[in-house]
Amino acid sequence: MAATVLLNSCAGGLGSLKPAWQQDPNLYHHGVATRPSQSDLVPHLVARVAYAAPGQITRLIELQDDVVDTQRGFARMGDGTIDLAVQDTATGKWLDSHLCGGVLFISGLPHQSYRLVLKNRTPMPLVIGVGVDGKNLETGKIASWQRGSLRIEPRGTLTLDKCSNGPLLFKAVSGHGVLFDTSPQGRVGLIQIAVYLAADAPSVGPEKLRPSQIAPLGLLPMGAPEQYR
């Protein structure tokens, strides 16, 4: 019983501690501003989506060789800054998706129209740069991990169903290159979303640990797994 109480105490307190620039500005803070994060040219995270036809996506997941978590709707990406889902444009249904090894795998047929739906889980505005099939979503130029003009308001949702030359359409994907391509340019079959803190986000410092968040007896925190990736 004592062990159960101890574990519940850890989970209830430390599980709610967020990365510094995601924190609620109403909490008590001390000293260090997040201004570097507001102007940083290095993404806070890059969410990766690999898509292919159903039979091929199964093979890609096998090659990824990690724990497979089937998603029903939104998937929590990276450290939990954003949630991401992919929707069939014609029917409005969420497409079959599996989170494996940090990559979201999507089953999609060539020429199928789709939309990306992103949720900002933080109390801070975010800006994103999106690369689809090796092209910048907004400009059509070669994709890169750069700040774009797309913005997600605090706790807000952004839906993307068009690129520079028309609706978003899945393409025919060959080979397994999407698993091993970690370049900012990407390739056909790979969607990459670079996430940044918006330049006009409130400047707040790191959260001060509250007494309820201090682990008894020096135990490790027991929060959500994405907080410790």
PDB file of C-alpha atoms in Angstrom:
ATOM      1  CA  MET A   1       0.000   0.000   0.000  1.00  0.00           C
ATOM      2  CA  ALA A   2       2.814   2.381   0.888  1.00  0.00           C
ATOM      3  CA  ALA A   3       4.427   1.762  -2.496  1.00  0.00           C
ATOM      4  CA  THR A   4       1.126   2.494  -4.280  1.00  0.00           C
ATOM      5  CA  VAL A   5       0.704   5.805  -2.464  1.00  0.00           C
ATOM      6  CA  LEU A   6       4.284   6.738  -3.308  1.00  0.00           C
ATOM      7  CA  LEU A   7       3.845   5.971  -7.016  1.00  0.00           C
ATOM      8  CA  ASN A   8       0.567   7.904  -7.202  1.00  0.00           C
ATOM      9  CA  SER A   9       2.260  10.861  -5.570  1.00  0.00           C
ATOM     10  CA  CYS A  10       4.991  10.853  -8.235  1.00  0.00           C
ATOM     11  CA  ALA A  11       2.575  10.464 -11.125  1.00  0.00           C
ATOM     12  CA  GLY A  12       0.214  13.181  -9.938  1.00  0.00           C
ATOM     13  CA  GLY A  13       2.901  15.798  -9.404  1.00  0.00           C
ATOM     14  CA  LEU A  14       5.717  15.359 -11.883  1.00  0.00           C
ATOM     15  CA  GLY A  15       3.477  14.212 -14.718  1.00  0.00           C
ATOM     16  CA  SER A  16       2.234  17.772 -15.157  1.00  0.00           C
ATOM     17  CA  LEU A  17       5.646  19.452 -15.422  1.00  0.00           C
ATOM     18  CA  LYS A  18       6.099  20.833 -18.945  1.00  0.00           C
ATOM     19  CA  PRO A  19       9.138  21.940 -20.973  1.00  0.00           C
ATOM     20  CA  ALA A  20      10.048  25.533 -20.083  1.00  0.00           C
ATOM     21  CA  TRP A  21       8.525  27.428 -23.018  1.00  0.00           C
ATOM     22  CA  GLN A  22       5.278  25.451 -22.939  1.00  0.00           C
ATOM     23  CA  GLN A  23       4.337  26.473 -19.439  1.00  0.00           C
ATOM     24  CA  ASP A  24       1.273  28.294 -18.234  1.00  0.00           C
ATOM     25  CA  PRO A  25       2.296  31.963 -17.798  1.00  0.00           C
ATOM     26  CA  ASN A  26       0.103  32.134 -14.686  1.00  0.00           C
ATOM     27  CA  LEU A  27       2.449  29.803 -12.825  1.00  0.00           C
ATOM     28  CA  TYR A  28       5.257  31.185 -10.700  1.00  0.00           C
ATOM     29  CA  HIS A  29       8.430  31.636 -12.770  1.00  0.00           C
ATOM     30  CA  HIS A  30      11.921  32.795 -12.060  1.00  0.00           C
ATOM     31  CA  GLY A  31      14.368  34.717 -14.062  1.00  0.00           C
ATOM     32  CA  VAL A  32      15.350  33.275 -17.435  1.00  0.00           C
ATOM     33  CA  ALA A  33      13.475  34.627 -20.437  1.00  0.00           C
ATOM     34  CA  THR A  34      12.661  32.423 -23.410  1.00  0.00           C
ATOM     35  CA  ARG A  35      13.670  35.032 -25.991  1.00  0.00           C
ATOM     36  CA  PRO A  36      16.239  32.680 -27.638  1.00  0.00           C
ATOM     37  CA  SER A  37      13.452  30.170 -28.253  1.00  0.00           C
ATOM     38  CA  GLN A  38      11.350  32.902 -29.835  1.00  0.00           C
ATOM     39  CA  SER A  39      13.973  33.668 -32.469  1.00  0.00           C
ATOM     40  CA  ASP A  40      15.744  30.314 -32.747  1.00  0.00           C
ATOM     41  CA  LEU A  41      16.274  29.030 -36.297  1.00  0.00           C
ATOM     42  CA  VAL A  42      16.524  25.437 -35.060  1.00  0.00           C
ATOM     43  CA  PRO A  43      13.081  23.793 -34.764  1.00  0.00           C
ATOM     44  CA  HIS A  44      11.839  22.844 -31.329  1.00  0.00           C
ATOM     45  CA  LEU A  45      10.730  19.591 -32.947  1.00  0.00           C
ATOM     46  CA  VAL A  46      10.203  18.093 -36.393  1.00  0.00           C
ATOM     47  CA  ALA A  47       7.130  15.869 -36.665  1.00  0.00           C
ATOM     48  CA  ARG A  48       7.637  13.204 -39.340  1.00  0.00           C
ATOM     49  CA  VAL A  49       4.860  11.468 -41.278  1.00  0.00           C
ATOM     50  CA  ALA A  50       5.554   8.605 -43.674  1.00  0.00           C
ATOM     51  CA  TYR A  51       2.767   7.525 -46.004  1.00  0.00           C
ATOM     52  CA  ALA A  52       2.319   4.737 -48.534  1.00  0.00           C
ATOM     53  CA  ALA A  53      -0.315   2.330 -49.855  1.00  0.00           C
ATOM     54  CA  PRO A  54      -1.704  -0.050 -47.177  1.00  0.00           C
ATOM     55  CA  GLY A  55       0.421  -3.087 -48.059  1.00  0.00           C
ATOM     56  CA  GLN A  56       3.595  -1.056 -48.333  1.00  0.00           C
ATOM     57  CA  ILE A  57       3.008   0.887 -45.126  1.00  0.00           C
ATOM     58  CA  THR A  58       2.816  -2.416 -43.254  1.00  0.00           C
ATOM     59  CA  ARG A  59       6.262  -3.301 -44.568  1.00  0.00           C
ATOM     60  CA  LEU A  60       7.651   0.104 -43.606  1.00  0.00           C
ATOM     61  CA  ILE A  61       6.393  -0.336 -40.057  1.00  0.00           C
ATOM     62  CA  GLU A  62       8.021  -3.761 -39.895  1.00  0.00           C
ATOM     63  CA  LEU A  63      11.330  -2.259 -41.015  1.00  0.00           C
ATOM     64  CA  GLN A  64      11.012   0.489 -38.405  1.00  0.00           C
ATOM     65  CA  ASP A  65      11.155  -2.353 -35.865  1.00  0.00           C
ATOM     66  CA  ASP A  66       9.729  -0.520 -32.863  1.00  0.00           C
ATOM     67  CA  VAL A  67       6.624  -0.608 -30.682  1.00  0.00           C
ATOM     68  CA  VAL A  68       3.530   0.088 -32.809  1.00  0.00           C
ATOM     69  CA  ASP A  69       0.802   2.276 -31.316  1.00  0.00           C
ATOM     70  CA  THR A  70      -2.338   2.397 -33.462  1.00  0.00           C
ATOM     71  CA  GLN A  71      -3.863   5.884 -33.481  1.00  0.00           C
ATOM     72  CA  ARG A  72      -7.554   6.706 -33.612  1.00  0.00           C
ATOM     73  CA  GLY A  73      -7.568  10.306 -34.682  1.00  0.00           C
ATOM     74  CA  PHE A  74      -4.840  12.508 -33.238  1.00  0.00           C
ATOM     75  CA  ALA A  75      -1.324  11.310 -32.429  1.00  0.00           C
ATOM     76  CA  ARG A  76       0.858  13.105 -29.900  1.00  0.00           C
ATOM     77  CA  MET A  77       4.111  14.052 -31.611  1.00  0.00           C
ATOM     78  CA  GLY A  78       7.598  14.500 -30.177  1.00  0.00           C
ATOM     79  CA  ASP A  79       7.511  15.923 -26.647  1.00  0.00           C
ATOM     80  CA  GLY A  80       3.754  16.500 -26.855  1.00  0.00           C
ATOM     81  CA  THR A  81       3.912  20.055 -28.220  1.00  0.00           C
ATOM     82  CA  ILE A  82       1.506  19.211 -31.032  1.00  0.00           C
ATOM     83  CA  ASP A  83      -1.095  16.589 -31.859  1.00  0.00           C
ATOM     84  CA  LEU A  84      -1.391  15.531 -35.498  1.00  0.00           C
ATOM     85  CA  ALA A  85      -3.979  13.655 -37.532  1.00  0.00           C
ATOM     86  CA  VAL A  86      -4.520  13.009 -41.231  1.00  0.00           C
ATOM     87  CA  GLN A  87      -8.028  13.039 -42.679  1.00  0.00           C
ATOM     88  CA  ASP A  88      -9.526  11.861 -45.939  1.00  0.00           C
ATOM     89  CA  THR A  89     -10.878  14.987 -47.633  1.00  0.00           C
ATOM     90  CA  ALA A  90     -13.769  13.265 -49.405  1.00  0.00           C
ATOM     91  CA  THR A  91     -15.220  11.420 -46.416  1.00  0.00           C
ATOM     92  CA  GLY A  92     -13.864  13.370 -43.446  1.00  0.00           C
ATOM     93  CA  LYS A  93     -12.698  10.111 -41.850  1.00  0.00           C
ATOM     94  CA  TRP A  94      -9.385   9.833 -40.049  1.00  0.00           C
ATOM     95  CA  LEU A  95      -6.961   7.709 -42.056  1.00  0.00           C
ATOM     96  CA  ASP A  96      -5.439   4.556 -40.604  1.00  0.00           C
ATOM     97  CA  SER A  97      -2.324   5.619 -38.735  1.00  0.00           C
ATOM     98  CA  HIS A  98       0.298   4.060 -36.493  1.00  0.00           C
ATOM     99  CA  LEU A  99       2.904   5.766 -34.341  1.00  0.00           C
ATOM    100  CA  CYS A 100       6.142   3.784 -34.380  1.00  0.00           C
ATOM    101  CA  GLY A 101       9.625   4.933 -33.445  1.00  0.00           C
ATOM    102  CA  GLY A 102       8.544   8.582 -33.349  1.00  0.00           C
ATOM    103  CA  VAL A 103       7.196   8.500 -36.937  1.00  0.00           C
ATOM    104  CA  LEU A 104       3.493   8.606 -37.806  1.00  0.00           C
ATOM    105  CA  PHE A 105       2.737   6.046 -40.530  1.00  0.00           C
ATOM    106  CA  ILE A 106      -0.316   6.746 -42.708  1.00  0.00           C
ATOM    107  CA  SER A 107      -2.098   4.435 -45.143  1.00  0.00           C
ATOM    108  CA  GLY A 108      -3.007   6.408 -48.275  1.00  0.00           C
ATOM    109  CA  LEU A 109      -3.632   5.553 -51.915  1.00  0.00           C
ATOM    110  CA  PRO A 110      -2.010   7.452 -54.815  1.00  0.00           C
ATOM    111  CA  HIS A 111      -4.058  10.519 -55.850  1.00  0.00           C
ATOM    112  CA  GLN A 112      -6.151  10.345 -52.659  1.00  0.00           C
ATOM    113  CA  SER A 113      -6.925  13.847 -51.342  1.00  0.00           C
ATOM    114  CA  TYR A 114      -6.092  14.442 -47.677  1.00  0.00           C
ATOM    115  CA  ARG A 115      -5.767  17.133 -45.055  1.00  0.00           C
ATOM    116  CA  LEU A 116      -3.383  17.611 -42.154  1.00  0.00           C
ATOM    117  CA  VAL A 117      -4.926  18.678 -38.842  1.00  0.00           C
ATOM    118  CA  LEU A 118      -2.621  20.026 -36.129  1.00  0.00           C
ATOM    119  CA  LYS A 119      -3.430  20.947 -32.539  1.00  0.00           C
ATOM    120  CA  ASN A 120      -1.224  23.206 -30.450  1.00  0.00           C
ATOM    121  CA  ARG A 121      -1.189  21.692 -26.954  1.00  0.00           C
ATOM    122  CA  THR A 122       0.699  24.603 -25.388  1.00  0.00           C
ATOM    123  CA  PRO A 123      -0.407  28.007 -24.054  1.00  0.00           C
ATOM    124  CA  MET A 124       2.029  29.653 -26.505  1.00  0.00           C
ATOM    125  CA  PRO A 125       1.527  30.570 -30.190  1.00  0.00           C
ATOM    126  CA  LEU A 126       3.547  28.421 -32.585  1.00  0.00           C
ATOM    127  CA  VAL A 127       4.727  28.886 -36.170  1.00  0.00           C
ATOM    128  CA  ILE A 128       5.462  25.960 -38.455  1.00  0.00           C
ATOM    129  CA  GLY A 129       7.233  25.141 -41.680  1.00  0.00           C
ATOM    130  CA  VAL A 130       5.792  22.208 -43.635  1.00  0.00           C
ATOM    131  CA  GLY A 131       7.550  20.072 -46.245  1.00  0.00           C
ATOM    132  CA  VAL A 132       5.482  17.626 -48.305  1.00  0.00           C
ATOM    133  CA  ASP A 133       7.101  15.211 -50.766  1.00  0.00           C
ATOM    134  CA  GLY A 134      10.283  17.272 -50.750  1.00  0.00           C
ATOM    135  CA  LYS A 135       8.524  20.600 -51.461  1.00  0.00           C
ATOM    136  CA  ASN A 136       7.688  23.524 -49.219  1.00  0.00           C
ATOM    137  CA  LEU A 137       3.922  23.504 -48.670  1.00  0.00           C
ATOM    138  CA  GLU A 138       3.572  27.286 -49.007  1.00  0.00           C
ATOM    139  CA  THR A 139       6.044  28.134 -51.785  1.00  0.00           C
ATOM    140  CA  GLY A 140       6.552  24.942 -53.776  1.00  0.00           C
ATOM    141  CA  LYS A 141      10.321  25.359 -53.488  1.00  0.00           C
ATOM    142  CA  ILE A 142      12.679  22.730 -52.076  1.00  0.00           C
ATOM    143  CA  ALA A 143      11.609  21.900 -48.534  1.00  0.00           C
ATOM    144  CA  SER A 144      13.718  22.930 -45.554  1.00  0.00           C
ATOM    145  CA  TRP A 145      13.357  23.236 -41.800  1.00  0.00           C
ATOM    146  CA  GLN A 146      12.613  26.948 -41.654  1.00  0.00           C
ATOM    147  CA  ARG A 147      10.081  29.172 -39.976  1.00  0.00           C
ATOM    148  CA  GLY A 148       7.077  29.609 -42.233  1.00  0.00           C
ATOM    149  CA  SER A 149       4.096  31.956 -42.071  1.00  0.00           C
ATOM    150  CA  LEU A 150       1.702  29.259 -40.857  1.00  0.00           C
ATOM    151  CA  ARG A 151       0.643  29.916 -37.281  1.00  0.00           C
ATOM    152  CA  ILE A 152      -1.185  27.910 -34.635  1.00  0.00           C
ATOM    153  CA  GLU A 153      -2.711  29.957 -31.837  1.00  0.00           C
ATOM    154  CA  PRO A 154      -2.387  28.868 -28.192  1.00  0.00           C
ATOM    155  CA  ARG A 155      -4.421  25.688 -27.701  1.00  0.00           C
ATOM    156  CA  GLY A 156      -5.575  26.212 -31.286  1.00  0.00           C
ATOM    157  CA  THR A 157      -6.083  23.976 -34.314  1.00  0.00           C
ATOM    158  CA  LEU A 158      -4.784  24.409 -37.873  1.00  0.00           C
ATOM    159  CA  THR A 159      -6.105  22.481 -40.885  1.00  0.00           C
ATOM    160  CA  LEU A 160      -4.060  22.219 -44.090  1.00  0.00           C
ATOM    161  CA  ASP A 161      -5.546  20.731 -47.255  1.00  0.00           C
ATOM    162  CA  LYS A 162      -3.746  22.662 -50.006  1.00  0.00           C
ATOM    163  CA  CYS A 163      -0.192  23.199 -51.176  1.00  0.00           C
ATOM    164  CA  SER A 164       1.231  25.801 -53.530  1.00  0.00           C
ATOM    165  CA  ASN A 165      -0.131  24.088 -56.647  1.00  0.00           C
ATOM    166  CA  GLY A 166      -3.455  22.643 -55.482  1.00  0.00           C
ATOM    167  CA  PRO A 167      -4.966  20.146 -53.045  1.00  0.00           C
ATOM    168  CA  LEU A 168      -2.814  17.800 -51.014  1.00  0.00           C
ATOM    169  CA  LEU A 169      -2.679  14.436 -52.790  1.00  0.00           C
ATOM    170  CA  PHE A 170      -0.847  11.276 -51.864  1.00  0.00           C
ATOM    171  CA  LYS A 171       1.658  10.091 -54.459  1.00  0.00           C
ATOM    172  CA  ALA A 172       2.907   6.655 -55.420  1.00  0.00           C
ATOM    173  CA  VAL A 173       5.769   5.735 -53.100  1.00  0.00           C
ATOM    174  CA  SER A 174       8.487   3.266 -54.057  1.00  0.00           C
ATOM    175  CA  GLY A 175      11.182   1.738 -51.900  1.00  0.00           C
ATOM    176  CA  HIS A 176      11.884   2.298 -48.221  1.00  0.00           C
ATOM    177  CA  GLY A 177      13.840   5.550 -48.424  1.00  0.00           C
ATOM    178  CA  VAL A 178      11.374   7.535 -46.298  1.00  0.00           C
ATOM    179  CA  LEU A 179      12.521   5.603 -43.227  1.00  0.00           C
ATOM    180  CA  PHE A 180      16.141   6.643 -43.618  1.00  0.00           C
ATOM    181  CA  ASP A 181      15.827  10.155 -45.041  1.00  0.00           C
ATOM    182  CA  THR A 182      16.476  12.587 -42.181  1.00  0.00           C
ATOM    183  CA  SER A 183      17.365  15.529 -44.408  1.00  0.00           C
ATOM    184  CA  PRO A 184      15.383  18.792 -44.262  1.00  0.00           C
ATOM    185  CA  GLN A 185      14.555  18.327 -47.960  1.00  0.00           C
ATOM    186  CA  GLY A 186      12.723  15.029 -47.496  1.00  0.00           C
ATOM    187  CA  ARG A 187      11.308  13.062 -50.441  1.00  0.00           C
ATOM    188  CA  VAL A 188       8.102  11.656 -51.905  1.00  0.00           C
ATOM    189  CA  GLY A 189       6.188   9.846 -49.161  1.00  0.00           C
ATOM    190  CA  LEU A 190       7.531  12.014 -46.354  1.00  0.00           C
ATOM    191  CA  ILE A 191       5.795  14.935 -44.621  1.00  0.00           C
ATOM    192  CA  GLN A 192       7.855  16.981 -42.164  1.00  0.00           C
ATOM    193  CA  ILE A 193       6.491  19.686 -39.875  1.00  0.00           C
ATOM    194  CA  ALA A 194       9.089  21.926 -38.220  1.00  0.00           C
ATOM    195  CA  VAL A 195       7.682  23.595 -35.100  1.00  0.00           C
ATOM    196  CA  TYR A 196       8.924  26.869 -33.599  1.00  0.00           C
ATOM    197  CA  LEU A 197       7.844  29.152 -30.784  1.00  0.00           C
ATOM    198  CA  ALA A 198       6.277  32.269 -32.330  1.00  0.00           C
ATOM    199  CA  ALA A 199       8.346  35.458 -32.095  1.00  0.00           C
ATOM    200  CA  ASP A 200       5.522  37.305 -30.319  1.00  0.00           C
ATOM    201  CA  ALA A 201       4.984  34.610 -27.676  1.00  0.00           C
ATOM    202  CA  PRO A 202       4.976  35.842 -24.067  1.00  0.00           C
ATOM    203  CA  SER A 203       8.473  35.771 -22.619  1.00  0.00           C
ATOM    204  CA  VAL A 204       8.384  33.585 -19.515  1.00  0.00           C
ATOM    205  CA  GLY A 205      11.082  31.692 -17.714  1.00  0.00           C
ATOM    206  CA  PRO A 206      11.364  28.124 -16.478  1.00  0.00           C
ATOM    207  CA  GLU A 207       8.684  26.831 -14.139  1.00  0.00           C
ATOM    208  CA  LYS A 208       9.641  26.595 -10.493  1.00  0.00           C
ATOM    209  CA  LEU A 209       9.092  23.150  -9.022  1.00  0.00           C
ATOM    210  CA  ARG A 210       6.121  23.152  -6.698  1.00  0.00           C
ATOM    211  CA  PRO A 211       6.300  21.065  -3.513  1.00  0.00           C
ATOM    212  CA  SER A 212       3.863  18.558  -4.997  1.00  0.00           C
ATOM    213  CA  GLN A 213       6.227  17.999  -7.943  1.00  0.00           C
ATOM    214  CA  ILE A 214       9.274  17.022  -5.897  1.00  0.00           C
ATOM    215  CA  ALA A 215       9.696  13.258  -6.059  1.00  0.00           C
ATOM    216  CA  PRO A 216       9.778  11.647  -2.608  1.00  0.00           C
ATOM    217  CA  LEU A 217      12.923   9.689  -1.774  1.00  0.00           C
ATOM    218  CA  GLY A 218      14.569  10.893  -4.997  1.00  0.00           C
ATOM    219  CA  LEU A 219      12.494   8.648  -7.282  1.00  0.00           C
ATOM    220  CA  LEU A 220      12.412   9.307 -11.020  1.00  0.00           C
ATOM    221  CA  PRO A 221       9.402  11.168 -12.479  1.00  0.00           C
ATOM    222  CA  MET A 222       6.552   9.125 -13.881  1.00  0.00           C
ATOM    223  CA  GLY A 223       5.023  11.519 -16.409  1.00  0.00           C
ATOM    224  CA  ALA A 224       3.888  10.933 -19.956  1.00  0.00           C
ATOM    225  CA  PRO A 225       6.585   9.135 -22.042  1.00  0.00           C
ATOM    226  CA  GLU A 226       6.765  11.921 -24.632  1.00  0.00           C
ATOM    227  CA  GLN A 227       8.073  14.320 -21.990  1.00  0.00           C
ATOM    228  CA  TYR A 228      11.321  12.365 -21.696  1.00  0.00           C
ATOM    229  CA  ARG A 229      12.163  11.565 -25.339  1.00  0.00           C
TER     230      ARG A 229
END
